[in-house]
Amino acid sequence: MPPTTPRDFLKVAAQRLTTAETLLREKLTLDAQYIGGYTVECSFKALVLHQTPDPDKPDKLKQLTAGAKMHRVEVLLGELKELGVALPLAIAKRMRRFDWTTALRYETGRRDTGETIAFLKTAKAIYDWVERQVP
């Protein structure tokens, strides 16, 4: 069942993070980054939906779950900015090195382990930050 509430999006984000951490332990670094990126996407979607005024939530949910555009982290950050939400400085700094896209699904091989660890730490920091804001 697709997510319909901010909490639903956070449940998806948490599950993707757990999966990514498992993949990292198995040294499947590229796959860990690919799955881990959905942690960030779903966390940001949770916060966008949470911050959206109640009358606008149904339309915003449709927008968040339709089309490839809403997989792009920079688009979701723009949505948050429009809602008056700014990332904490520590997370914003980490995001500068964040280069996740859904195009990773077509790549093969492995990524640097240190890079993957840092990537998943950023994903977890974002999840934790959003989780504190969404009741």
XYZ file of N, CA, C and O in Angstrom:
540
model
N 0.854 -1.179 0.000
C 0.000 0.000 0.000
C 0.899 1.242 0.000
O 1.812 1.350 0.811
N 0.656 2.187 -0.905
C 1.498 3.379 -0.977
C 1.292 4.284 0.240
O 0.229 4.277 0.863
N 2.307 5.076 0.551
C 2.185 5.983 1.695
C 1.147 7.071 1.429
O 1.022 7.553 0.302
N 0.428 7.436 2.484
C -0.576 8.503 2.355
C -0.425 9.572 3.431
O -1.077 10.603 3.348
N 0.413 9.322 4.430
C 0.612 10.274 5.524
C 2.118 10.516 5.710
O 2.935 9.699 5.261
N 2.473 11.596 6.402
C 3.883 11.806 6.701
C 4.505 10.616 7.433
O 5.628 10.202 7.127
N 3.783 10.039 8.370
C 4.297 8.878 9.113
C 4.518 7.681 8.196
O 5.473 6.934 8.355
N 3.624 7.494 7.222
C 3.808 6.411 6.252
C 5.121 6.591 5.484
O 5.869 5.635 5.291
N 5.382 7.819 5.037
C 6.629 8.078 4.315
C 7.836 7.804 5.205
O 8.853 7.282 4.741
N 7.729 8.138 6.484
C 8.849 7.874 7.397
C 9.045 6.376 7.624
O 10.186 5.923 7.767
N 7.975 5.615 7.643
C 8.112 4.152 7.763
C 8.868 3.588 6.564
O 9.737 2.731 6.704
N 8.536 4.076 5.383
C 9.242 3.643 4.178
C 10.713 4.042 4.279
O 11.612 3.238 3.994
N 10.966 5.270 4.686
C 12.341 5.765 4.815
C 13.152 4.902 5.779
O 14.298 4.533 5.492
N 12.553 4.554 6.911
C 13.255 3.731 7.907
C 13.563 2.346 7.347
O 14.666 1.811 7.553
N 12.619 1.773 6.634
C 12.847 0.439 6.059
C 13.951 0.489 5.001
O 14.797 -0.406 4.938
N 13.957 1.521 4.173
C 15.011 1.644 3.163
C 16.380 1.831 3.809
O 17.378 1.283 3.322
N 16.433 2.562 4.902
C 17.708 2.753 5.594
C 18.216 1.432 6.168
O 19.394 1.093 6.026
N 17.336 0.668 6.779
C 17.717 -0.646 7.312
C 18.225 -1.554 6.188
O 19.244 -2.233 6.333
N 17.538 -1.537 5.064
C 17.962 -2.345 3.921
C 19.326 -1.892 3.409
O 20.203 -2.718 3.133
N 19.515 -0.585 3.298
C 20.795 -0.053 2.814
C 21.940 -0.437 3.749
O 23.032 -0.805 3.287
N 21.702 -0.374 5.039
C 22.744 -0.752 6.006
C 23.083 -2.239 5.892
O 24.243 -2.629 6.017
N 22.084 -3.055 5.637
C 22.308 -4.493 5.433
C 23.139 -4.724 4.173
O 24.088 -5.518 4.177
N 22.814 -4.030 3.111
C 23.575 -4.152 1.872
C 25.027 -3.706 2.068
O 25.944 -4.333 1.540
N 25.227 -2.658 2.836
C 26.589 -2.195 3.111
C 27.388 -3.267 3.850
O 28.545 -3.521 3.516
N 26.770 -3.902 4.832
C 27.461 -4.970 5.568
C 27.879 -6.111 4.641
O 28.870 -6.778 4.876
N 27.121 -6.308 3.574
C 27.435 -7.346 2.593
C 28.376 -6.828 1.502
O 28.597 -7.503 0.507
N 28.872 -5.599 1.674
C 29.821 -4.967 0.736
C 29.189 -4.625 -0.615
O 29.886 -4.447 -1.610
N 27.872 -4.540 -0.646
C 27.153 -4.153 -1.860
C 26.932 -2.636 -1.813
O 25.822 -2.141 -1.607
N 28.025 -1.902 -2.002
C 28.037 -0.463 -1.762
C 27.171 0.324 -2.743
O 26.477 1.263 -2.344
N 27.204 -0.021 -4.002
C 26.380 0.686 -4.973
C 24.902 0.495 -4.640
O 24.120 1.449 -4.620
N 24.535 -0.732 -4.342
C 23.139 -1.031 -4.004
C 22.734 -0.328 -2.702
O 21.603 0.143 -2.581
N 23.660 -0.254 -1.759
C 23.386 0.436 -0.499
C 23.104 1.914 -0.754
O 22.182 2.494 -0.163
N 23.881 2.527 -1.648
C 23.639 3.935 -1.953
C 22.318 4.120 -2.699
O 21.565 5.052 -2.404
N 22.047 3.224 -3.634
C 20.801 3.338 -4.387
C 19.584 3.254 -3.460
O 18.720 4.134 -3.456
N 19.531 2.228 -2.652
C 18.398 2.060 -1.728
C 18.412 3.158 -0.659
O 17.373 3.690 -0.280
N 19.600 3.509 -0.170
C 19.716 4.541 0.864
C 19.213 5.901 0.409
O 18.710 6.686 1.211
N 19.320 6.184 -0.876
C 18.820 7.457 -1.378
C 17.322 7.618 -1.194
O 16.820 8.726 -0.999
N 16.613 6.501 -1.222
C 15.172 6.569 -0.990
C 14.846 6.948 0.454
O 13.763 7.462 0.728
N 15.776 6.727 1.362
C 15.586 7.188 2.738
C 15.451 8.704 2.751
O 14.562 9.257 3.410
N 16.325 9.364 2.021
C 16.298 10.825 1.954
C 15.040 11.296 1.231
O 14.329 12.184 1.720
N 14.770 10.694 0.084
C 13.582 11.087 -0.675
C 12.320 10.971 0.173
O 11.525 11.915 0.266
N 12.123 9.841 0.804
C 10.899 9.622 1.584
C 10.865 10.492 2.847
O 9.790 10.933 3.256
N 12.008 10.748 3.436
C 12.057 11.635 4.599
C 11.624 13.046 4.204
O 10.804 13.675 4.891
N 12.181 13.544 3.102
C 11.794 14.879 2.643
C 10.319 14.927 2.251
O 9.626 15.906 2.542
N 9.821 13.887 1.620
C 8.400 13.854 1.274
C 7.530 13.878 2.531
O 6.488 14.535 2.554
N 7.963 13.177 3.564
C 7.223 13.206 4.833
C 7.143 14.626 5.378
O 6.075 15.076 5.816
N 8.256 15.326 5.334
C 8.281 16.689 5.884
C 7.485 17.652 5.007
O 6.769 18.514 5.534
N 7.575 17.507 3.697
C 6.769 18.348 2.805
C 5.288 18.148 3.113
O 4.542 19.119 3.295
N 4.865 16.911 3.187
C 3.451 16.632 3.448
C 3.042 17.131 4.828
O 1.959 17.703 4.994
N 3.906 16.948 5.807
C 3.616 17.425 7.163
C 3.439 18.942 7.204
O 2.550 19.452 7.896
N 4.270 19.659 6.470
C 4.249 21.129 6.495
C 3.161 21.726 5.595
O 2.853 22.907 5.709
N 2.598 20.928 4.730
C 1.555 21.404 3.817
C 0.262 21.635 4.595
O -0.139 20.787 5.395
N -0.389 22.784 4.376
C -1.678 23.031 5.055
C -2.686 21.919 4.742
O -2.723 21.394 3.622
N -3.483 21.567 5.738
C -4.425 20.450 5.612
C -5.275 20.484 4.337
O -5.416 19.448 3.684
N -5.867 21.636 3.969
C -6.707 21.623 2.757
C -5.929 21.259 1.477
O -6.509 20.768 0.521
N -4.615 21.494 1.490
C -3.791 21.246 0.304
C -3.142 19.861 0.292
O -2.516 19.476 -0.696
N -3.278 19.118 1.393
C -2.586 17.825 1.515
C -2.961 16.814 0.420
O -2.071 16.178 -0.136
N -4.247 16.642 0.066
C -4.558 15.648 -0.982
C -3.856 15.945 -2.314
O -3.287 15.043 -2.931
N -3.866 17.201 -2.729
C -3.203 17.557 -3.983
C -1.686 17.412 -3.869
O -1.029 16.961 -4.809
N -1.143 17.775 -2.722
C 0.305 17.660 -2.520
C 0.719 16.192 -2.526
O 1.754 15.843 -3.102
N -0.072 15.320 -1.925
C 0.238 13.887 -1.937
C 0.269 13.365 -3.373
O 1.188 12.636 -3.745
N -0.709 13.761 -4.182
C -0.715 13.349 -5.595
C 0.547 13.837 -6.293
O 1.167 13.093 -7.068
N 0.923 15.065 -6.045
C 2.112 15.632 -6.668
C 3.372 14.881 -6.240
O 4.240 14.577 -7.066
N 3.478 14.562 -4.948
C 4.668 13.896 -4.411
C 4.838 12.469 -4.931
O 5.951 11.957 -4.968
N 3.734 11.845 -5.305
C 3.797 10.428 -5.683
C 3.622 10.191 -7.181
O 3.493 9.046 -7.604
N 3.641 11.252 -7.972
C 3.455 11.103 -9.412
C 4.656 11.668 -10.166
O 5.054 12.803 -9.943
N 5.215 10.857 -11.008
C 6.260 11.346 -11.894
C 7.666 11.300 -11.322
O 7.871 11.313 -10.114
N 8.618 11.250 -12.230
C 10.034 11.129 -11.865
C 10.573 12.389 -11.197
O 11.518 12.316 -10.410
N 9.991 13.526 -11.496
C 10.479 14.797 -10.943
C 10.572 14.751 -9.419
O 11.508 15.280 -8.830
N 9.611 14.106 -8.789
C 9.567 14.097 -7.326
C 10.512 13.079 -6.698
O 10.533 12.919 -5.487
N 11.322 12.412 -7.514
C 12.406 11.597 -6.977
C 13.658 12.451 -6.765
O 14.583 12.016 -6.095
N 13.674 13.631 -7.370
C 14.872 14.460 -7.345
C 14.954 15.244 -6.043
O 14.061 16.028 -5.718
N 16.035 15.029 -5.325
C 16.220 15.650 -4.007
C 16.171 17.167 -4.104
O 15.574 17.829 -3.250
N 16.766 17.737 -5.150
C 16.773 19.199 -5.277
C 15.356 19.748 -5.458
O 15.041 20.848 -4.983
N 14.479 18.990 -6.102
C 13.082 19.418 -6.248
C 12.394 19.387 -4.886
O 11.673 20.319 -4.518
N 12.629 18.334 -4.123
C 12.027 18.236 -2.789
C 12.565 19.323 -1.858
O 11.811 19.888 -1.061
N 13.843 19.631 -1.973
C 14.399 20.741 -1.180
C 13.738 22.060 -1.565
O 13.480 22.908 -0.701
N 13.440 22.234 -2.849
C 12.718 23.429 -3.292
C 11.320 23.497 -2.699
O 10.852 24.565 -2.308
N 10.655 22.350 -2.642
C 9.328 22.285 -2.017
C 9.412 22.708 -0.548
O 8.567 23.455 -0.059
N 10.428 22.202 0.141
C 10.598 22.560 1.552
C 10.877 24.056 1.705
O 10.333 24.702 2.607
N 11.704 24.589 0.833
C 12.023 26.019 0.893
C 10.756 26.855 0.723
O 10.555 27.838 1.438
N 9.902 26.454 -0.227
C 8.638 27.168 -0.440
C 7.753 27.121 0.799
O 6.943 28.027 1.020
N 7.906 26.076 1.598
C 7.123 25.944 2.831
C 7.810 26.623 4.015
O 7.327 26.540 5.143
N 8.951 27.249 3.763
C 9.666 27.964 4.823
C 10.549 27.073 5.680
O 10.925 27.456 6.782
N 10.885 25.897 5.174
C 11.712 24.949 5.927
C 13.133 24.982 5.378
O 13.338 24.825 4.174
N 14.079 25.189 6.269
C 15.492 25.180 5.883
C 16.189 24.025 6.594
O 15.886 23.721 7.752
N 17.098 23.390 5.889
C 17.886 22.315 6.505
C 18.801 22.894 7.571
O 19.318 24.001 7.394
N 19.037 22.157 8.636
C 20.066 22.581 9.590
C 21.416 22.672 8.865
O 21.677 21.913 7.919
N 22.263 23.575 9.295
C 23.530 23.815 8.628
C 24.365 22.548 8.475
O 24.929 22.291 7.404
N 24.427 21.727 9.513
C 25.239 20.500 9.446
C 24.741 19.567 8.348
O 25.540 18.960 7.628
N 23.439 19.473 8.196
C 22.885 18.613 7.148
C 23.082 19.261 5.782
O 23.424 18.588 4.813
N 22.884 20.561 5.693
C 23.080 21.257 4.420
C 24.509 21.068 3.915
O 24.719 20.840 2.716
N 25.470 21.115 4.810
C 26.867 20.898 4.409
C 27.068 19.487 3.876
O 27.761 19.285 2.887
N 26.472 18.514 4.529
C 26.593 17.123 4.073
C 25.918 16.924 2.722
O 26.367 16.128 1.901
N 24.839 17.658 2.491
C 24.089 17.525 1.238
C 24.901 18.007 0.041
O 24.623 17.609 -1.085
N 25.889 18.843 0.244
C 26.702 19.333 -0.874
C 27.387 18.193 -1.610
O 27.695 18.311 -2.789
N 27.652 17.100 -0.907
C 28.319 15.950 -1.530
C 27.322 14.866 -1.928
O 27.704 13.776 -2.320
N 26.065 15.157 -1.835
C 25.005 14.186 -2.079
C 24.681 14.165 -3.565
O 24.175 15.132 -4.111
N 24.977 13.068 -4.251
C 24.770 13.016 -5.694
C 23.864 11.862 -6.113
O 23.984 11.319 -7.197
N 22.912 11.524 -5.297
C 22.043 10.382 -5.565
C 21.025 10.718 -6.652
O 20.450 11.805 -6.692
N 20.791 9.757 -7.521
C 19.682 9.815 -8.476
C 19.150 8.394 -8.661
O 19.850 7.413 -8.381
N 17.959 8.317 -9.166
C 17.390 6.997 -9.441
C 18.130 6.307 -10.588
O 17.975 5.098 -10.779
N 18.962 7.039 -11.319
C 19.741 6.443 -12.411
C 20.754 5.417 -11.897
O 21.261 4.606 -12.678
N 21.019 5.418 -10.597
C 21.920 4.406 -10.034
C 21.411 2.993 -10.306
O 22.189 2.044 -10.313
N 20.133 2.862 -10.538
C 19.574 1.519 -10.779
C 20.161 0.876 -12.022
O 20.095 -0.343 -12.180
N 20.721 1.683 -12.911
C 21.299 1.142 -14.143
C 22.805 0.896 -14.043
O 23.393 0.396 -14.989
N 23.417 1.272 -12.940
C 24.857 1.092 -12.783
C 25.174 -0.291 -12.230
O 24.338 -0.927 -11.589
N 26.383 -0.712 -12.483
C 26.865 -1.972 -11.936
C 28.175 -1.704 -11.199
O 28.749 -0.631 -11.297
N 28.612 -2.697 -10.456
C 29.882 -2.567 -9.745
C 29.685 -2.158 -8.308
O 28.654 -2.419 -7.700
N 30.703 -1.506 -7.810
C 30.696 -1.095 -6.403
C 31.121 0.356 -6.302
O 31.749 0.899 -7.200
N 30.805 0.950 -5.176
C 31.237 2.302 -4.839
C 32.236 2.209 -3.694
O 32.316 1.201 -2.995
N 32.954 3.287 -3.491
C 33.909 3.358 -2.393
C 33.183 3.137 -1.064
O 32.139 3.752 -0.812
N 33.753 2.292 -0.211
C 33.100 1.967 1.061
C 32.986 3.190 1.960
O 31.937 3.437 2.564
N 34.056 3.964 2.053
C 34.013 5.174 2.887
C 32.964 6.157 2.406
O 32.259 6.765 3.216
N 32.871 6.307 1.096
C 31.862 7.187 0.502
C 30.462 6.679 0.849
O 29.560 7.452 1.160
N 30.284 5.373 0.787
C 28.974 4.792 1.078
C 28.615 4.969 2.550
O 27.474 5.302 2.881
N 29.575 4.777 3.423
C 29.333 4.983 4.857
C 28.913 6.427 5.106
O 27.931 6.689 5.818
N 29.638 7.376 4.518
C 29.299 8.797 4.687
C 27.913 9.095 4.122
O 27.127 9.843 4.723
N 27.602 8.505 2.973
C 26.309 8.690 2.338
C 25.176 8.220 3.258
O 24.188 8.920 3.468
N 25.346 7.034 3.827
C 24.294 6.505 4.698
C 24.210 7.261 6.016
O 23.127 7.377 6.595
N 25.325 7.805 6.492
C 25.274 8.662 7.688
C 24.466 9.921 7.402
O 23.698 10.377 8.249
N 24.641 10.470 6.216
C 23.845 11.639 5.821
C 22.372 11.268 5.740
O 21.510 11.997 6.244
N 22.070 10.144 5.119
C 20.683 9.689 5.020
C 20.069 9.520 6.408
O 18.928 9.936 6.648
N 20.821 8.941 7.327
C 20.311 8.741 8.696
C 20.123 10.071 9.408
O 19.127 10.264 10.118
N 21.059 10.998 9.226
C 20.929 12.317 9.858
C 19.668 13.028 9.365
O 18.949 13.656 10.155
N 19.409 12.913 8.075
C 18.202 13.535 7.518
C 16.953 12.849 8.073
O 16.004 13.513 8.505
N 16.957 11.522 8.083
C 15.814 10.788 8.629
C 15.569 11.204 10.090
O 14.434 11.501 10.470
N 16.618 11.219 10.898
C 16.479 11.570 12.316
C 15.938 12.980 12.489
O 15.074 13.228 13.342
N 16.436 13.920 11.682
C 15.983 15.306 11.766
C 14.494 15.409 11.429
O 13.725 16.048 12.149
N 14.079 14.762 10.339
C 12.675 14.809 9.941
C 11.812 14.093 10.971
O 10.752 14.590 11.355
N 12.271 12.959 11.443
C 11.498 12.167 12.401
C 11.181 12.971 13.668
O 10.096 12.839 14.244
N 12.077 13.831 14.078
C 11.834 14.673 15.267
C 10.768 15.732 15.013
O 10.186 16.264 15.959
N 10.519 16.040 13.755
C 9.570 17.108 13.433
C 8.169 16.612 13.086
O 7.223 17.391 13.073
N 8.060 15.335 12.785
C 6.769 14.780 12.357
C 6.204 13.928 13.490
O 6.762 12.876 13.793
N 5.136 14.411 14.110
C 4.581 13.658 15.256
C 3.960 12.318 14.858
O 3.651 12.042 13.756
